[in-house]
Amino acid sequence: MTDLPYHFKAGTTPLLISIPHLGREIPDAQLSRMTPRALQRPDTDWHLDLLYDFGEELGASILHARYSRYVVDLNRPPDDAHLYPGQEKTGLFPELTFHGEPLYLDNAVLSAQERERRLNDYWHPYHAKLALEIDRIRARHSVVLLWEAHSIASVLPRLFDGKLPDLNIGTAQGRSCGANVIGAVEGVLQNCRYTWAVDGRFKGGHITRTFGDPDHGVHAVQLEMCQSTYMSECYPYEYRKGLASEIKPVIRAMIVAALEALRSPDRQ
C-alpha cells in the first residue's frame, strides 16, 4: 500500500478532532471473504464528517480514517488487550458485528501474518500521524484538545443493557484531561435536552487513554454518541439533517467550552 490510510487537514488552533471509525474502505482481497451483512458496514461511525463540519470554522486539525474498523480497529491497543475487563470484547481485528453476526464467510480466521500487515499498513500510520500533529500543536500553542469523535447504535444487547445515554463522555476516569476541561463540558451537558453520562459505559478507548496527558498539555476527551440523535440506525444508515441540526450546536458548544477552559489562566 502506497497511499495514506487516512485523511488529514491541518488547522490553526489547539483543537485536533480525530475520527478513527469513520472509514468505509475495505481492500478487495478482504471484501471477497466477507458476509453480505458485513459488507453493509453496520458498525461504522457514519456521517461524523458531516456532523463535525464546523471543525474547520473552529480552526481544528481534522484526522479521520479511510478504512473500516473491520480492517483493524484504530481505537484498540496493538496487543489487543481488553479495554473493559469483564465485558464483551469487540477486538482489534473484529470477527463479529456489534450484534454478533459473522464478518467472514465460513467464519474464516485471520492469519498472524495478515494481522501484522494490517497493523503496519493502517494502525501504525494513523497513530503516528496523531502523535506528530499533537506535537506540532503543542509546540505552537503549549496545549492541545484532542477530541475523539465516535458514534454507535443506541441499542446493542450483545454489548450493554438497555439504551445508551445520547451523549457519552470518556476521560479515563479523569486521567486524560484536566478537571476544568471536563467541568466545562459538563456545564454544557447540564443545560441540554439530551441524556448523558461521563465515564459511564464508555471511559475512552485506546487513543484517549494513550494520548491524553494533561500534565504535559494534552487534554483528550472522547464523545461516543448515539446514532439515533442524528441518523437512521437501519441500513442504509441515512443522515437525518433535521435531527443533526439539533445536536450539532451541543457538540460544538462542548468543544468551544473545553477550548476556553484550556485558555483560561487557571487551567489545569
CSV table of N, CA and C in Angstrom, one decimal, residues 6-22 45 47-65 126 129-130 133-134 136-137 144-150 207-208 219-223 225 248 251-256 258-259:
chain,number,residue,atom,x,y,z
A,6,TYR,N,-5.5,7.5,5.8
A,6,TYR,CA,-6.3,8.5,6.5
A,6,TYR,C,-6.4,9.8,5.6
A,7,HIS,N,-7.3,10.6,6.0
A,7,HIS,CA,-7.5,12.0,5.5
A,7,HIS,C,-7.1,12.9,6.6
A,8,PHE,N,-6.4,14.0,6.3
A,8,PHE,CA,-5.9,14.9,7.3
A,8,PHE,C,-5.9,16.3,6.7
A,9,LYS,N,-6.4,17.3,7.6
A,9,LYS,CA,-6.2,18.7,7.3
A,9,LYS,C,-5.7,19.4,8.5
A,10,ALA,N,-4.7,20.1,8.3
A,10,ALA,CA,-4.1,20.9,9.4
A,10,ALA,C,-4.9,22.1,9.7
A,11,GLY,N,-5.0,22.5,11.0
A,11,GLY,CA,-5.7,23.6,11.5
A,11,GLY,C,-4.8,24.7,12.1
A,12,THR,N,-5.4,25.7,12.7
A,12,THR,CA,-4.6,26.8,13.3
A,12,THR,C,-4.8,27.0,14.8
A,13,THR,N,-5.7,26.2,15.4
A,13,THR,CA,-6.0,26.4,16.8
A,13,THR,C,-5.5,25.1,17.6
A,14,PRO,N,-5.6,25.1,18.9
A,14,PRO,CA,-5.2,23.9,19.7
A,14,PRO,C,-6.1,22.7,19.6
A,15,LEU,N,-7.0,22.7,18.7
A,15,LEU,CA,-8.0,21.6,18.6
A,15,LEU,C,-7.7,20.6,17.5
A,16,LEU,N,-7.6,19.3,17.9
A,16,LEU,CA,-7.4,18.2,17.0
A,16,LEU,C,-8.6,17.3,17.1
A,17,ILE,N,-9.4,17.1,16.0
A,17,ILE,CA,-10.5,16.2,16.0
A,17,ILE,C,-10.1,14.9,15.3
A,18,SER,N,-10.2,13.8,16.0
A,18,SER,CA,-9.9,12.5,15.5
A,18,SER,C,-11.1,11.7,15.3
A,19,ILE,N,-11.3,11.1,14.1
A,19,ILE,CA,-12.5,10.2,13.9
A,19,ILE,C,-12.0,8.9,13.3
A,20,PRO,N,-11.6,8.0,14.2
A,20,PRO,CA,-10.9,6.8,13.7
A,20,PRO,C,-11.8,5.7,13.2
A,21,HIS,N,-13.1,5.8,13.4
A,21,HIS,CA,-14.1,4.8,12.9
A,21,HIS,C,-15.0,5.3,11.7
A,22,LEU,N,-14.6,6.4,11.1
A,22,LEU,CA,-15.4,7.0,10.0
A,22,LEU,C,-15.2,6.2,8.7
A,45,ASP,N,-18.8,4.5,12.2
A,45,ASP,CA,-19.3,5.8,12.8
A,45,ASP,C,-19.8,6.7,11.7
A,47,HIS,N,-21.2,9.3,9.0
A,47,HIS,CA,-21.6,10.7,8.8
A,47,HIS,C,-20.9,11.7,9.8
A,48,LEU,N,-19.9,11.2,10.6
A,48,LEU,CA,-19.4,12.2,11.5
A,48,LEU,C,-18.6,13.3,10.9
A,49,ASP,N,-18.2,13.1,9.6
A,49,ASP,CA,-17.6,14.2,8.9
A,49,ASP,C,-18.6,15.3,8.7
A,50,LEU,N,-19.9,15.0,8.4
A,50,LEU,CA,-20.9,16.0,8.3
A,50,LEU,C,-21.3,16.6,9.6
A,51,LEU,N,-21.3,15.8,10.7
A,51,LEU,CA,-21.7,16.3,12.0
A,51,LEU,C,-20.7,17.2,12.6
A,52,TYR,N,-19.4,17.0,12.2
A,52,TYR,CA,-18.3,17.8,12.7
A,52,TYR,C,-17.8,18.8,11.7
A,53,ASP,N,-18.6,19.2,10.7
A,53,ASP,CA,-18.1,20.1,9.6
A,53,ASP,C,-17.9,21.5,10.1
A,54,PHE,N,-18.3,21.8,11.4
A,54,PHE,CA,-18.0,23.1,12.0
A,54,PHE,C,-16.5,23.1,12.4
A,55,GLY,N,-15.8,22.0,12.4
A,55,GLY,CA,-14.5,22.0,12.9
A,55,GLY,C,-13.5,22.9,12.2
A,56,GLU,N,-13.7,23.0,10.9
A,56,GLU,CA,-12.9,23.9,10.1
A,56,GLU,C,-13.1,25.4,10.5
A,57,GLU,N,-14.3,25.7,10.8
A,57,GLU,CA,-14.6,27.1,11.3
A,57,GLU,C,-13.9,27.4,12.6
A,58,LEU,N,-13.7,26.3,13.5
A,58,LEU,CA,-13.1,26.5,14.7
A,58,LEU,C,-11.5,26.4,14.6
A,59,GLY,N,-11.1,26.2,13.4
A,59,GLY,CA,-9.6,26.1,13.1
A,59,GLY,C,-9.0,24.8,13.6
A,60,ALA,N,-9.8,23.8,13.6
A,60,ALA,CA,-9.4,22.5,14.0
A,60,ALA,C,-8.5,21.8,13.0
A,61,SER,N,-7.5,21.0,13.5
A,61,SER,CA,-6.9,20.0,12.7
A,61,SER,C,-7.8,18.8,12.7
A,62,ILE,N,-8.1,18.1,11.6
A,62,ILE,CA,-9.0,17.0,11.5
A,62,ILE,C,-8.3,15.8,10.9
A,63,LEU,N,-8.4,14.7,11.6
A,63,LEU,CA,-7.8,13.4,11.1
A,63,LEU,C,-8.9,12.4,11.1
A,64,HIS,N,-9.1,11.7,10.0
A,64,HIS,CA,-10.1,10.6,10.1
A,64,HIS,C,-9.6,9.5,9.2
A,65,ALA,N,-10.0,8.3,9.6
A,65,ALA,CA,-9.6,7.1,8.9
A,65,ALA,C,-10.3,6.9,7.5
A,126,TYR,N,-1.9,5.8,11.3
A,126,TYR,CA,-2.8,6.7,12.0
A,126,TYR,C,-2.3,7.2,13.3
A,129,LYS,N,0.5,9.6,12.9
A,129,LYS,CA,0.1,11.0,12.5
A,129,LYS,C,-0.5,11.7,13.7
A,130,LEU,N,-1.3,11.0,14.5
A,130,LEU,CA,-1.8,11.6,15.7
A,130,LEU,C,-0.7,12.2,16.6
A,133,GLU,N,0.9,15.3,14.9
A,133,GLU,CA,0.1,16.5,15.0
A,133,GLU,C,0.0,17.0,16.4
A,134,ILE,N,-0.1,16.2,17.4
A,134,ILE,CA,-0.2,16.6,18.8
A,134,ILE,C,1.1,17.4,19.1
A,136,ARG,N,3.0,19.0,17.0
A,136,ARG,CA,3.0,20.2,16.3
A,136,ARG,C,2.2,21.3,17.0
A,137,ILE,N,1.0,20.9,17.4
A,137,ILE,CA,0.1,21.8,18.0
A,137,ILE,C,0.6,22.2,19.4
A,144,VAL,N,-3.1,21.2,23.9
A,144,VAL,CA,-3.9,20.5,22.8
A,144,VAL,C,-5.2,20.0,23.4
A,145,LEU,N,-6.3,20.2,22.7
A,145,LEU,CA,-7.5,19.5,23.0
A,145,LEU,C,-7.7,18.4,21.9
A,146,LEU,N,-7.5,17.2,22.3
A,146,LEU,CA,-7.8,16.1,21.4
A,146,LEU,C,-9.2,15.6,21.6
A,147,TRP,N,-10.0,15.8,20.6
A,147,TRP,CA,-11.5,15.4,20.7
A,147,TRP,C,-11.7,14.2,19.8
A,148,GLU,N,-11.9,13.1,20.5
A,148,GLU,CA,-12.2,11.8,19.9
A,148,GLU,C,-13.6,11.6,19.6
A,149,ALA,N,-14.0,11.7,18.3
A,149,ALA,CA,-15.4,11.7,17.8
A,149,ALA,C,-15.8,10.3,17.4
A,150,HIS,N,-16.9,9.8,18.1
A,150,HIS,CA,-17.4,8.4,17.8
A,150,HIS,C,-18.9,8.4,17.9
A,207,ILE,N,-7.0,5.4,22.2
A,207,ILE,CA,-6.5,6.7,21.8
A,207,ILE,C,-6.6,7.7,22.9
A,208,THR,N,-7.8,7.8,23.5
A,208,THR,CA,-8.0,8.8,24.6
A,208,THR,C,-7.0,8.4,25.8
A,219,HIS,N,-5.0,17.3,26.4
A,219,HIS,CA,-6.2,17.0,27.1
A,219,HIS,C,-7.1,16.3,26.1
A,220,ALA,N,-7.4,15.0,26.4
A,220,ALA,CA,-8.1,14.1,25.5
A,220,ALA,C,-9.5,13.8,26.0
A,221,VAL,N,-10.5,14.0,25.2
A,221,VAL,CA,-11.9,13.8,25.5
A,221,VAL,C,-12.6,12.9,24.4
A,222,GLN,N,-13.2,11.8,24.8
A,222,GLN,CA,-13.9,11.0,23.8
A,222,GLN,C,-15.4,11.3,24.0
A,223,LEU,N,-16.1,11.5,22.8
A,223,LEU,CA,-17.5,11.6,22.8
A,223,LEU,C,-18.1,10.4,22.0
A,225,MET,N,-21.5,9.0,20.9
A,225,MET,CA,-22.9,9.5,20.9
A,225,MET,C,-23.8,8.5,20.2
A,248,LYS,N,-26.0,19.2,16.7
A,248,LYS,CA,-24.7,19.8,16.3
A,248,LYS,C,-24.3,21.0,17.2
A,251,ILE,N,-22.7,19.7,20.4
A,251,ILE,CA,-21.4,19.2,20.3
A,251,ILE,C,-20.4,20.4,20.1
A,252,ARG,N,-20.7,21.3,19.3
A,252,ARG,CA,-19.9,22.5,19.1
A,252,ARG,C,-19.7,23.2,20.4
A,253,ALA,N,-20.8,23.4,21.2
A,253,ALA,CA,-20.7,24.1,22.4
A,253,ALA,C,-19.7,23.4,23.4
A,254,MET,N,-19.8,22.1,23.5
A,254,MET,CA,-18.9,21.3,24.3
A,254,MET,C,-17.4,21.6,24.0
A,255,ILE,N,-17.1,21.5,22.7
A,255,ILE,CA,-15.8,21.7,22.2
A,255,ILE,C,-15.3,23.1,22.5
A,256,VAL,N,-16.1,24.1,22.2
A,256,VAL,CA,-15.8,25.5,22.5
A,256,VAL,C,-15.5,25.8,24.0
A,258,ALA,N,-14.6,23.5,26.2
A,258,ALA,CA,-13.3,22.9,26.6
A,258,ALA,C,-12.1,23.7,26.1
A,259,LEU,N,-12.2,24.3,24.9
A,259,LEU,CA,-11.1,25.1,24.4
A,259,LEU,C,-10.9,26.4,25.3
